[in-house]
PDB file of C-alpha atoms in Angstrom:
ATOM      1  CA  MET E  19      15.472 -72.067 285.324  1.00 43.00           C
ATOM      2  CA  GLY E  20      11.775 -71.696 285.079  1.00 42.00           C
ATOM      3  CA  SER E  21      11.749 -71.699 281.377  1.00 39.00           C
ATOM      4  CA  ASN E  22      13.828 -74.869 281.098  1.00 42.00           C
ATOM      5  CA  GLY E  23      11.666 -76.488 283.633  1.00 41.00           C
ATOM      6  CA  SER E  24       8.544 -75.900 281.688  1.00 37.00           C
ATOM      7  CA  TRP E  25      10.307 -76.919 278.491  1.00 33.00           C
ATOM      8  CA  TYR E  26      11.288 -80.252 280.114  1.00 39.00           C
ATOM      9  CA  ALA E  27       7.776 -80.701 281.324  1.00 38.00           C
ATOM     10  CA  VAL E  28       6.416 -80.257 277.841  1.00 33.00           C
ATOM     11  CA  ILE E  29       8.862 -82.817 276.420  1.00 36.00           C
ATOM     12  CA  LEU E  30       8.009 -85.300 279.139  1.00 38.00           C
ATOM     13  CA  ASN E  31       4.249 -85.044 278.266  1.00 40.00           C
ATOM     14  CA  LEU E  32       4.915 -85.578 274.475  1.00 35.00           C
ATOM     15  CA  SER E  33       7.111 -88.406 275.346  1.00 41.00           C
ATOM     16  CA  PHE E  34       4.591 -90.068 277.566  1.00 41.00           C
ATOM     17  CA  SER E  35       1.732 -89.698 275.019  1.00 37.00           C
ATOM     18  CA  SER E  36       3.846 -90.823 272.164  1.00 39.00           C
ATOM     19  CA  PHE E  37       5.101 -93.670 274.159  1.00 42.00           C
ATOM     20  CA  VAL E  38       1.646 -94.985 274.753  1.00 40.00           C
ATOM     21  CA  LEU E  39       0.775 -94.786 271.055  1.00 36.00           C
ATOM     22  CA  ALA E  40       3.979 -96.462 269.913  1.00 41.00           C
ATOM     23  CA  PHE E  41       3.696 -99.254 272.384  1.00 43.00           C
ATOM     24  CA  ASN E  42       0.142-100.204 271.747  1.00 43.00           C
ATOM     25  CA  GLY E  43       0.111 -99.927 267.969  1.00 55.00           C
ATOM     26  CA  TYR E  44       3.751-100.231 266.843  1.00 76.00           C
ATOM     27  CA  ASP E  45       3.506 -96.906 264.920  1.00 84.00           C
ATOM     28  CA  PRO E  46       6.954 -95.803 263.569  1.00 84.00           C
ATOM     29  CA  ASN E  47       6.110 -92.118 263.579  1.00 82.00           C
ATOM     30  CA  SER E  48       5.204 -92.412 267.289  1.00 84.00           C
ATOM     31  CA  LEU E  49       8.454 -94.380 267.977  1.00 85.00           C
ATOM     32  CA  ASP E  50      10.556 -91.692 266.326  1.00 84.00           C
ATOM     33  CA  ALA E  51       8.714 -88.956 268.451  1.00 84.00           C
ATOM     34  CA  ILE E  52       9.576 -91.048 271.684  1.00 82.00           C
ATOM     35  CA  ILE E  53      13.195 -91.149 270.810  1.00 84.00           C
ATOM     36  CA  CYS E  54      13.337 -87.454 269.727  1.00 81.00           C
ATOM     37  CA  ASN E  55      11.619 -86.225 272.841  1.00 79.00           C
ATOM     38  CA  TYR E  56      13.715 -88.576 275.172  1.00 80.00           C
ATOM     39  CA  THR E  57      16.947 -87.813 273.585  1.00 79.00           C
ATOM     40  CA  LEU E  58      16.908 -83.950 272.994  1.00 75.00           C
ATOM     41  CA  PRO E  59      17.010 -83.017 276.572  1.00 76.00           C
ATOM     42  CA  TRP E  60      20.225 -84.842 277.208  1.00 73.00           C
ATOM     43  CA  ILE E  61      22.217 -83.321 274.411  1.00 74.00           C
ATOM     44  CA  SER E  62      23.316 -80.242 276.210  1.00 71.00           C
ATOM     45  CA  LYS E  63      24.908 -82.393 278.949  1.00 72.00           C
ATOM     46  CA  HIS E  64      27.348 -83.918 276.616  1.00 74.00           C
ATOM     47  CA  LYS E  65      30.529 -82.711 274.746  1.00 80.00           C
ATOM     48  CA  ALA E  66      30.317 -81.711 271.278  1.00 83.00           C
ATOM     49  CA  GLY E  67      31.884 -84.065 268.686  1.00 85.00           C
ATOM     50  CA  VAL E  68      31.495 -87.272 270.863  1.00 87.00           C
ATOM     51  CA  LEU E  69      28.931 -90.112 270.357  1.00 89.00           C
ATOM     52  CA  TYR E  70      26.832 -90.834 273.355  1.00 87.00           C
ATOM     53  CA  ARG E  71      24.503 -93.688 273.822  1.00 89.00           C
ATOM     54  CA  ILE E  72      21.130 -92.760 275.327  1.00 85.00           C
ATOM     55  CA  SER E  73      19.335 -94.953 277.949  1.00 83.00           C
ATOM     56  CA  LEU E  74      15.704 -95.534 276.814  1.00 83.00           C
ATOM     57  CA  PRO E  75      12.831 -96.609 278.933  1.00 83.00           C
ATOM     58  CA  SER E  76      12.651-100.343 279.971  1.00 83.00           C
ATOM     59  CA  ASN E  77      10.139-101.088 277.264  1.00 82.00           C
ATOM     60  CA  PHE E  78      12.548-100.066 274.563  1.00 83.00           C
ATOM     61  CA  SER E  79      15.847-101.181 276.268  1.00 80.00           C
ATOM     62  CA  ASP E  80      16.653-103.589 273.415  1.00 86.00           C
ATOM     63  CA  MET E  81      16.815-100.612 270.997  1.00 91.00           C
ATOM     64  CA  GLU E  82      20.040 -98.653 270.495  1.00 91.00           C
ATOM     65  CA  VAL E  83      20.017 -94.849 270.331  1.00 91.00           C
ATOM     66  CA  SER E  84      23.119 -92.642 270.119  1.00 90.00           C
ATOM     67  CA  VAL E  85      23.515 -88.906 269.697  1.00 89.00           C
ATOM     68  CA  VAL E  86      26.257 -86.555 268.704  1.00 90.00           C
ATOM     69  CA  ARG E  87      26.384 -82.701 268.603  1.00 89.00           C
ATOM     70  CA  LEU E  88      28.330 -81.081 265.586  1.00 91.00           C
ATOM     71  CA  ARG E  89      29.094 -77.731 264.094  1.00 91.00           C
ATOM     72  CA  SER E  90      27.451 -77.229 260.711  1.00 92.00           C
ATOM     73  CA  SER E  91      30.725 -75.834 259.271  1.00 92.00           C
ATOM     74  CA  THR E  92      32.613 -78.812 260.306  1.00 92.00           C
ATOM     75  CA  PHE E  93      29.751 -81.133 259.256  1.00 92.00           C
ATOM     76  CA  TRP E  94      29.822 -79.464 255.719  1.00 94.00           C
ATOM     77  CA  ALA E  95      33.533 -79.749 255.474  1.00 93.00           C
ATOM     78  CA  ARG E  96      34.339 -83.063 256.893  1.00 92.00           C
ATOM     79  CA  GLY E  97      31.102 -84.920 257.077  1.00 91.00           C
ATOM     80  CA  ALA E  98      30.494 -87.327 259.976  1.00 90.00           C
ATOM     81  CA  ASN E  99      31.391 -90.815 260.492  1.00 90.00           C
ATOM     82  CA  PHE E 100      29.682 -92.225 263.512  1.00 89.00           C
ATOM     83  CA  SER E 101      28.011 -95.394 264.454  1.00 87.00           C
ATOM     84  CA  PHE E 102      26.657 -97.367 261.376  1.00 89.00           C
ATOM     85  CA  LEU E 103      26.572 -94.205 259.251  1.00 90.00           C
ATOM     86  CA  ASP E 104      29.214 -92.523 257.064  1.00 92.00           C
ATOM     87  CA  ILE E 105      28.139 -88.998 255.924  1.00 93.00           C
ATOM     88  CA  PRO E 106      30.482 -87.515 253.401  1.00 94.00           C
ATOM     89  CA  PRO E 107      31.391 -83.784 253.130  1.00 95.00           C
ATOM     90  CA  ARG E 108      29.129 -81.443 251.265  1.00 94.00           C
ATOM     91  CA  VAL E 109      25.991 -82.306 253.113  1.00 93.00           C
ATOM     92  CA  MET E 110      23.908 -79.263 254.319  1.00 92.00           C
ATOM     93  CA  PRO E 111      21.265 -79.001 256.922  1.00 91.00           C
ATOM     94  CA  LEU E 112      18.091 -77.086 255.979  1.00 91.00           C
ATOM     95  CA  PRO E 113      16.955 -74.756 257.348  1.00 90.00           C
ATOM     96  CA  HIS E 114      20.383 -73.523 258.246  1.00 89.00           C
ATOM     97  CA  ALA E 115      21.498 -74.107 261.775  1.00 88.00           C
ATOM     98  CA  LYS E 116      24.973 -73.170 263.552  1.00 90.00           C
ATOM     99  CA  ARG E 117      25.013 -76.470 265.269  1.00 89.00           C
ATOM    100  CA  LEU E 118      23.076 -79.736 264.700  1.00 89.00           C
ATOM    101  CA  ALA E 119      22.483 -82.830 266.669  1.00 88.00           C
ATOM    102  CA  MET E 120      22.581 -86.228 264.898  1.00 90.00           C
ATOM    103  CA  VAL E 121      20.446 -88.966 266.413  1.00 90.00           C
ATOM    104  CA  TYR E 122      21.090 -92.546 265.364  1.00 92.00           C
ATOM    105  CA  GLU E 123      18.610 -95.303 265.813  1.00 92.00           C
ATOM    106  CA  ASN E 124      18.912 -99.111 265.629  1.00 92.00           C
ATOM    107  CA  LEU E 125      15.659-100.880 266.332  1.00 92.00           C
ATOM    108  CA  ARG E 126      17.402-104.451 266.501  1.00 90.00           C
ATOM    109  CA  ASN E 127      14.945-107.012 267.655  1.00 88.00           C
ATOM    110  CA  TRP E 128      12.044-104.504 267.320  1.00 90.00           C
ATOM    111  CA  SER E 129      12.595-104.095 263.498  1.00 90.00           C
ATOM    112  CA  SER E 130       9.841-106.434 262.264  1.00 88.00           C
ATOM    113  CA  SER E 131       7.402-105.146 264.718  1.00 88.00           C
ATOM    114  CA  TYR E 132       7.495-101.540 263.418  1.00 90.00           C
ATOM    115  CA  TYR E 133       8.305-102.408 259.760  1.00 92.00           C
ATOM    116  CA  GLN E 134       7.219-105.149 257.359  1.00 89.00           C
ATOM    117  CA  LEU E 135       7.909-105.878 253.738  1.00 90.00           C
ATOM    118  CA  PRO E 136       5.578-108.585 252.307  1.00 91.00           C
ATOM    119  CA  GLY E 137       7.438-111.367 250.627  1.00 90.00           C
ATOM    120  CA  TYR E 138      10.779-110.562 252.413  1.00 92.00           C
ATOM    121  CA  ILE E 139      12.501-111.173 255.552  1.00 91.00           C
ATOM    122  CA  PHE E 140      15.099-108.992 257.353  1.00 92.00           C
ATOM    123  CA  LEU E 141      18.729-109.869 257.363  1.00 91.00           C
ATOM    124  CA  ALA E 142      19.797-106.742 259.409  1.00 92.00           C
ATOM    125  CA  PRO E 143      18.080-104.537 261.929  1.00 93.00           C
ATOM    126  CA  VAL E 144      16.231-101.417 260.835  1.00 94.00           C
ATOM    127  CA  VAL E 145      18.347 -98.273 261.427  1.00 94.00           C
ATOM    128  CA  SER E 146      17.727 -94.566 260.811  1.00 92.00           C
ATOM    129  CA  PHE E 147      19.244 -91.147 261.632  1.00 92.00           C
ATOM    130  CA  MET E 148      17.700 -87.708 262.284  1.00 90.00           C
ATOM    131  CA  ALA E 149      19.096 -84.339 262.428  1.00 90.00           C
ATOM    132  CA  PHE E 150      18.019 -81.409 264.705  1.00 88.00           C
ATOM    133  CA  ASP E 151      18.785 -77.788 265.341  1.00 88.00           C
ATOM    134  CA  ALA E 152      21.179 -77.720 268.393  1.00 86.00           C
ATOM    135  CA  SER E 153      22.328 -74.016 268.067  1.00 83.00           C
ATOM    136  CA  ASN E 154      20.914 -73.444 271.543  1.00 78.00           C
ATOM    137  CA  PRO E 155      21.786 -76.258 273.638  1.00 66.00           C
ATOM    138  CA  THR E 156      19.223 -75.468 276.453  1.00 67.00           C
ATOM    139  CA  ARG E 157      16.403 -75.298 273.830  1.00 67.00           C
ATOM    140  CA  ILE E 158      16.693 -77.851 271.098  1.00 63.00           C
ATOM    141  CA  THR E 159      13.897 -77.677 268.579  1.00 61.00           C
ATOM    142  CA  SER E 160      12.079 -80.924 267.969  1.00 64.00           C
ATOM    143  CA  PRO E 161      11.329 -80.411 264.134  1.00 75.00           C
ATOM    144  CA  LYS E 162      13.880 -82.355 262.128  1.00 84.00           C
ATOM    145  CA  LEU E 163      16.297 -80.782 259.662  1.00 90.00           C
ATOM    146  CA  THR E 164      16.426 -81.862 256.122  1.00 90.00           C
ATOM    147  CA  LEU E 165      19.855 -83.002 254.937  1.00 92.00           C
ATOM    148  CA  THR E 166      20.613 -82.222 251.378  1.00 92.00           C
ATOM    149  CA  ILE E 167      23.541 -84.114 249.623  1.00 92.00           C
ATOM    150  CA  HIS E 168      25.629 -82.120 247.252  1.00 93.00           C
ATOM    151  CA  GLY E 169      28.453 -84.646 246.914  1.00 90.00           C
ATOM    152  CA  GLU E 170      28.867 -88.350 247.418  1.00 93.00           C
ATOM    153  CA  PRO E 171      25.950 -90.585 248.572  1.00 93.00           C
ATOM    154  CA  ILE E 172      25.619 -91.400 252.269  1.00 94.00           C
ATOM    155  CA  SER E 173      26.871 -95.074 253.264  1.00 94.00           C
ATOM    156  CA  ILE E 174      25.011 -97.208 255.718  1.00 94.00           C
ATOM    157  CA  ARG E 175      26.860-100.116 257.261  1.00 92.00           C
ATOM    158  CA  PHE E 176      25.119-103.257 258.672  1.00 90.00           C
ATOM    159  CA  PRO E 177      27.739-105.240 260.618  1.00 79.00           C
ATOM    160  CA  GLN E 178      25.013-107.580 262.333  1.00 73.00           C
ATOM    161  CA  LEU E 179      23.895-109.497 259.175  1.00 79.00           C
ATOM    162  CA  ARG E 180      22.114-112.916 259.540  1.00 75.00           C
ATOM    163  CA  VAL E 181      23.671-115.704 257.691  1.00 68.00           C
ATOM    164  CA  LEU E 182      22.687-115.772 254.019  1.00 64.00           C
ATOM    165  CA  GLU E 183      21.334-119.050 252.401  1.00 61.00           C
ATOM    166  CA  THR E 184      22.756-120.119 249.061  1.00 58.00           C
ATOM    167  CA  ASN E 185      21.226-118.710 245.867  1.00 58.00           C
ATOM    168  CA  THR E 186      19.610-115.774 247.647  1.00 70.00           C
ATOM    169  CA  THR E 187      19.960-112.231 246.584  1.00 83.00           C
ATOM    170  CA  ALA E 188      20.006-109.636 249.377  1.00 88.00           C
ATOM    171  CA  LYS E 189      18.602-106.096 248.763  1.00 91.00           C
ATOM    172  CA  CYS E 190      18.950-102.703 250.549  1.00 94.00           C
ATOM    173  CA  VAL E 191      15.521-101.200 251.332  1.00 94.00           C
ATOM    174  CA  ARG E 192      14.506 -97.687 252.395  1.00 94.00           C
ATOM    175  CA  PHE E 193      11.211 -97.163 254.370  1.00 93.00           C
ATOM    176  CA  GLN E 194       9.957 -93.729 253.663  1.00 88.00           C
ATOM    177  CA  PRO E 195       8.352 -91.650 256.421  1.00 83.00           C
ATOM    178  CA  GLY E 196       4.943 -92.490 254.978  1.00 78.00           C
ATOM    179  CA  GLY E 197       5.687 -96.253 255.257  1.00 78.00           C
ATOM    180  CA  ARG E 198       6.267 -96.923 251.485  1.00 88.00           C
ATOM    181  CA  ALA E 199       9.510 -99.153 250.769  1.00 91.00           C
ATOM    182  CA  GLU E 200      11.956 -98.738 247.983  1.00 92.00           C
ATOM    183  CA  PHE E 201      14.998-100.606 247.151  1.00 92.00           C
ATOM    184  CA  ILE E 202      18.228 -98.727 247.026  1.00 91.00           C
ATOM    185  CA  LYS E 203      21.744 -99.490 245.840  1.00 88.00           C
ATOM    186  CA  MET E 204      23.884-102.151 247.594  1.00 90.00           C
ATOM    187  CA  VAL E 205      27.691-101.763 247.250  1.00 90.00           C
ATOM    188  CA  THR E 206      28.725-104.770 249.236  1.00 86.00           C
ATOM    189  CA  PRO E 207      26.675-107.537 251.185  1.00 83.00           C
ATOM    190  CA  ASN E 208      26.621-105.365 254.277  1.00 86.00           C
ATOM    191  CA  LEU E 209      26.918-101.753 252.890  1.00 92.00           C
ATOM    192  CA  CYS E 210      24.138 -99.615 251.229  1.00 94.00           C
ATOM    193  CA  THR E 211      24.137 -96.157 249.796  1.00 93.00           C
ATOM    194  CA  THR E 212      21.484 -93.452 249.531  1.00 92.00           C
ATOM    195  CA  THR E 213      21.296 -90.027 248.031  1.00 90.00           C
ATOM    196  CA  ILE E 214      18.102 -89.201 250.173  1.00 88.00           C
ATOM    197  CA  ALA E 215      18.996 -88.580 253.807  1.00 86.00           C
ATOM    198  CA  GLU E 216      15.645 -89.584 255.206  1.00 86.00           C
ATOM    199  CA  GLY E 217      13.850 -92.696 256.207  1.00 89.00           C
ATOM    200  CA  HIS E 218      14.713 -96.021 257.769  1.00 94.00           C
ATOM    201  CA  PHE E 219      17.133 -98.608 256.259  1.00 95.00           C
ATOM    202  CA  SER E 220      17.671-102.296 256.333  1.00 94.00           C
ATOM    203  CA  ILE E 221      18.824-105.361 254.222  1.00 93.00           C
ATOM    204  CA  VAL E 222      16.073-107.845 253.093  1.00 92.00           C
ATOM    205  CA  VAL E 223      15.976-111.128 251.227  1.00 90.00           C
ATOM    206  CA  PRO E 224      13.214-112.848 249.444  1.00 89.00           C
ATOM    207  CA  ASN E 225      11.284-115.089 251.751  1.00 84.00           C
ATOM    208  CA  ARG E 226      11.462-118.439 249.967  1.00 75.00           C
ATOM    209  CA  THR E 227       9.938-120.691 252.728  1.00 62.00           C
ATOM    210  CA  PRO E 228       7.586-123.104 250.835  1.00 51.00           C
ATOM    211  CA  PRO E 229       3.976-123.094 252.082  1.00 45.00           C
ATOM    212  CA  TRP E 230       3.231-125.762 254.645  1.00 47.00           C
ATOM    213  CA  SER E 231       1.773-129.007 253.042  1.00 46.00           C
ATOM    214  CA  PRO E 232       0.798-132.049 255.088  1.00 48.00           C
ATOM    215  CA  SER E 233       2.771-135.242 254.792  1.00 50.00           C
ATOM    216  CA  PRO E 234       1.052-138.409 253.539  1.00 52.00           C
ATOM    217  CA  ASN E 235       1.228-139.909 257.032  1.00 54.00           C
ATOM    218  CA  SER E 236      -0.325-136.789 258.673  1.00 49.00           C
ATOM    219  CA  THR E 237      -2.955-136.813 255.977  1.00 51.00           C
ATOM    220  CA  ASN E 238      -3.972-140.488 256.433  1.00 56.00           C
ATOM    221  CA  ALA E 239      -3.983-139.935 260.257  1.00 57.00           C
ATOM    222  CA  GLY E 240      -6.248-136.877 259.813  1.00 59.00           C
ATOM    223  CA  LEU E 241      -8.567-138.866 257.620  1.00 69.00           C
ATOM    224  CA  TRP E 242      -8.831-141.615 260.211  1.00 71.00           C
ATOM    225  CA  GLU E 243      -9.457-139.097 262.993  1.00 75.00           C
ATOM    226  CA  TRP E 244     -12.291-137.415 260.881  1.00 76.00           C
ATOM    227  CA  SER E 245     -13.839-140.847 260.147  1.00 78.00           C
ATOM    228  CA  VAL E 246     -14.000-141.781 263.785  1.00 78.00           C
ATOM    229  CA  ILE E 247     -15.498-138.469 264.691  1.00 85.00           C
ATOM    230  CA  GLY E 248     -18.103-138.740 261.880  1.00 80.00           C
ATOM    231  CA  PHE E 249     -19.080-142.198 262.859  1.00 79.00           C
ATOM    232  CA  VAL E 250     -19.618-141.098 266.556  1.00 81.00           C
ATOM    233  CA  ALA E 251     -21.503-138.086 265.434  1.00 83.00           C
ATOM    234  CA  VAL E 252     -23.802-140.231 263.195  1.00 84.00           C
ATOM    235  CA  ILE E 253     -24.546-142.569 266.203  1.00 88.00           C
ATOM    236  CA  PHE E 254     -25.354-139.679 268.511  1.00 81.00           C
ATOM    237  CA  ALA E 255     -27.626-138.216 265.855  1.00 85.00           C
ATOM    238  CA  PHE E 256     -29.588-141.440 265.533  1.00 82.00           C
ATOM    239  CA  VAL E 257     -29.967-141.727 269.353  1.00 85.00           C
ATOM    240  CA  PHE E 258     -31.064-138.040 269.481  1.00 84.00           C
ATOM    241  CA  ILE E 259     -33.715-138.598 266.713  1.00 90.00           C
ATOM    242  CA  ALA E 260     -34.918-141.785 268.437  1.00 85.00           C
ATOM    243  CA  LEU E 261     -35.370-139.841 271.701  1.00 86.00           C
ATOM    244  CA  ILE E 262     -37.347-137.195 269.943  1.00 89.00           C
ATOM    245  CA  VAL E 263     -39.688-139.674 268.403  1.00 84.00           C
ATOM    246  CA  MET E 264     -40.215-141.318 271.582  1.00 86.00           C
ATOM    247  CA  VAL E 265     -41.166-138.031 273.328  1.00 84.00           C
ATOM    248  CA  ILE E 266     -43.467-137.145 270.431  1.00 88.00           C
ATOM    249  CA  PHE E 267     -45.309-140.479 270.694  1.00 82.00           C
ATOM    250  CA  LYS E 268     -45.660-140.251 274.401  1.00 84.00           C
ATOM    251  CA  VAL E 269     -47.173-136.726 274.127  1.00 83.00           C
ATOM    252  CA  PHE E 270     -49.503-137.908 271.292  1.00 79.00           C
ATOM    253  CA  VAL E 271     -50.881-140.997 273.533  1.00 79.00           C
ATOM    254  CA  LEU E 272     -51.251-138.698 276.588  1.00 82.00           C
ATOM    255  CA  LYS E 273     -53.236-136.347 274.470  1.00 81.00           C
ATOM    256  CA  LYS E 274     -55.603-139.059 273.150  1.00 77.00           C
ATOM    257  CA  ILE E 275     -56.156-140.320 276.590  1.00 79.00           C
ATOM    258  CA  THR E 276     -57.028-136.984 277.830  1.00 78.00           C
ATOM    259  CA  GLU E 277     -59.552-136.366 275.058  1.00 75.00           C
ATOM    260  CA  MET E 278     -61.094-139.787 275.789  1.00 72.00           C
ATOM    261  CA  GLU E 279     -61.421-138.935 279.531  1.00 67.00           C
ATOM    262  CA  LYS E 280     -63.073-135.601 278.621  1.00 71.00           C
ATOM    263  CA  GLU E 281     -65.509-137.398 276.158  1.00 66.00           C
ATOM    264  CA  SER E 282     -66.542-139.928 278.874  1.00 63.00           C
ATOM    265  CA  ASP E 283     -67.104-137.183 281.516  1.00 59.00           C
ATOM    266  CA  LYS E 284     -69.857-135.836 279.125  1.00 59.00           C
ATOM    267  CA  GLY E 285     -72.001-139.108 279.368  1.00 57.00           C
ATOM    268  CA  MET E 286     -74.323-140.237 282.204  1.00 53.00           C
ATOM    269  CA  ALA E 287     -72.637-141.379 285.243  1.00 56.00           C
ATOM    270  CA  LEU E 288     -73.653-144.883 286.271  1.00 56.00           C
ATOM    271  CA  SER E 289     -73.964-146.087 289.806  1.00 61.00           C
ATOM    272  CA  THR E 290     -72.374-149.341 290.915  1.00 64.00           C
ATOM    273  CA  ARG E 291     -73.695-152.350 292.767  1.00 66.00           C
ATOM    274  CA  TRP E 292     -72.129-155.477 294.206  1.00 64.00           C
ATOM    275  CA  ILE E 293     -73.362-158.601 292.584  1.00 69.00           C
ATOM    276  CA  GLY E 294     -71.662-161.505 294.365  1.00 65.00           C
ATOM    277  CA  MET E 295     -68.019-160.756 294.542  1.00 65.00           C
ATOM    278  CA  SER E 296     -68.041-158.242 291.529  1.00 62.00           C
ATOM    279  CA  LYS E 297     -68.860-154.646 291.441  1.00 61.00           C
ATOM    280  CA  MET E 298     -70.914-153.894 288.442  1.00 63.00           C
ATOM    281  CA  PRO E 299     -72.415-150.695 286.962  1.00 61.00           C
ATOM    282  CA  PHE E 300     -76.190-150.263 287.666  1.00 60.00           C
ATOM    283  CA  ALA E 301     -78.668-147.891 286.219  1.00 58.00           C
ATOM    284  CA  SER E 302     -81.038-146.733 288.618  1.00 58.00           C
ATOM    285  CA  THR E 303     -83.662-145.553 286.220  1.00 56.00           C
ATOM    286  CA  THR E 304     -84.443-146.262 282.537  1.00 55.00           C
ATOM    287  CA  ARG E 305     -85.507-143.653 279.903  1.00 54.00           C
ATOM    288  CA  THR E 306     -88.154-145.883 278.444  1.00 57.00           C
ATOM    289  CA  HIS E 307     -90.395-148.526 279.992  1.00 56.00           C
ATOM    290  CA  ALA E 308     -90.639-151.890 278.433  1.00 56.00           C
ATOM    291  CA  ALA E 309     -93.908-152.647 276.689  1.00 57.00           C
ATOM    292  CA  LEU E 310     -95.477-155.989 277.906  1.00 54.00           C
ATOM    293  CA  ASP E 311     -96.972-158.389 275.528  1.00 54.00           C
ATOM    294  CA  ILE E 312    -100.306-158.477 277.417  1.00 54.00           C
ATOM    295  CA  ASP E 313    -101.135-154.937 276.367  1.00 53.00           C
ATOM    296  CA  TYR E 314    -101.072-155.966 272.763  1.00 51.00           C
ATOM    297  CA  ALA E 315    -103.151-158.876 273.601  1.00 51.00           C
ATOM    298  CA  ASN E 316    -105.950-156.728 275.043  1.00 49.00           C
TER     299      ASN E 316
END
């Protein structure tokens, strides 16, 4: 009981850290880690050979995840036909495992958040499948098993296709673990086949939406609006320049007056005297005395 408790604690810790990464950055690898760590502890509680749907955290409730536990011998002889996936006989898990757990993912509305293909739009949700060693139900290892195909290719069905427009060609696409996309064979409009049992799959169609171009009416309206804005801006510019010129002129005049007052303070101060009803400046002394004509006469 103690070992199982510690194992579940490790899984919960990994799940929480991966959950934070995937939710913040929409990282597909982190999302796979979340689904793996959240799904594996529940496998031992379910009967082998029966597909069970897993309840995910509320943040990923729109996704659909299912799991089934199988014997490797039965898987090799009969294959597996569950959910959207048809795995034919003669598919071997590596490294060898006595039992394996198949986990099916359907991202549904989250598809375009985790996967993008420039120039194309999704007609179907992104789906994937993973295999894990389930030989020990109480301790299922998290590293994925590699499925090697020795017979017919694996078929992937997409029942939830968007309506196709006329003159459009849909394509099956496989997103590799590193994020690179490649087109694979399409058998029917909703059926794809692959000889590589790894990655995420979907159906896409070229995005032929024409680039937005303004109508003549909207263009004329836009020109009129910009003309009004430009006219108002010019008026404000002239007013602003006039205010600046007035301020500069006032500063210049005040500076001149100040200089004149300073110069006047340097001269001799004259006293004043009332003459009649007027107050007139009066010099109390003179610098030179006036010469009288009588002096020259003598």
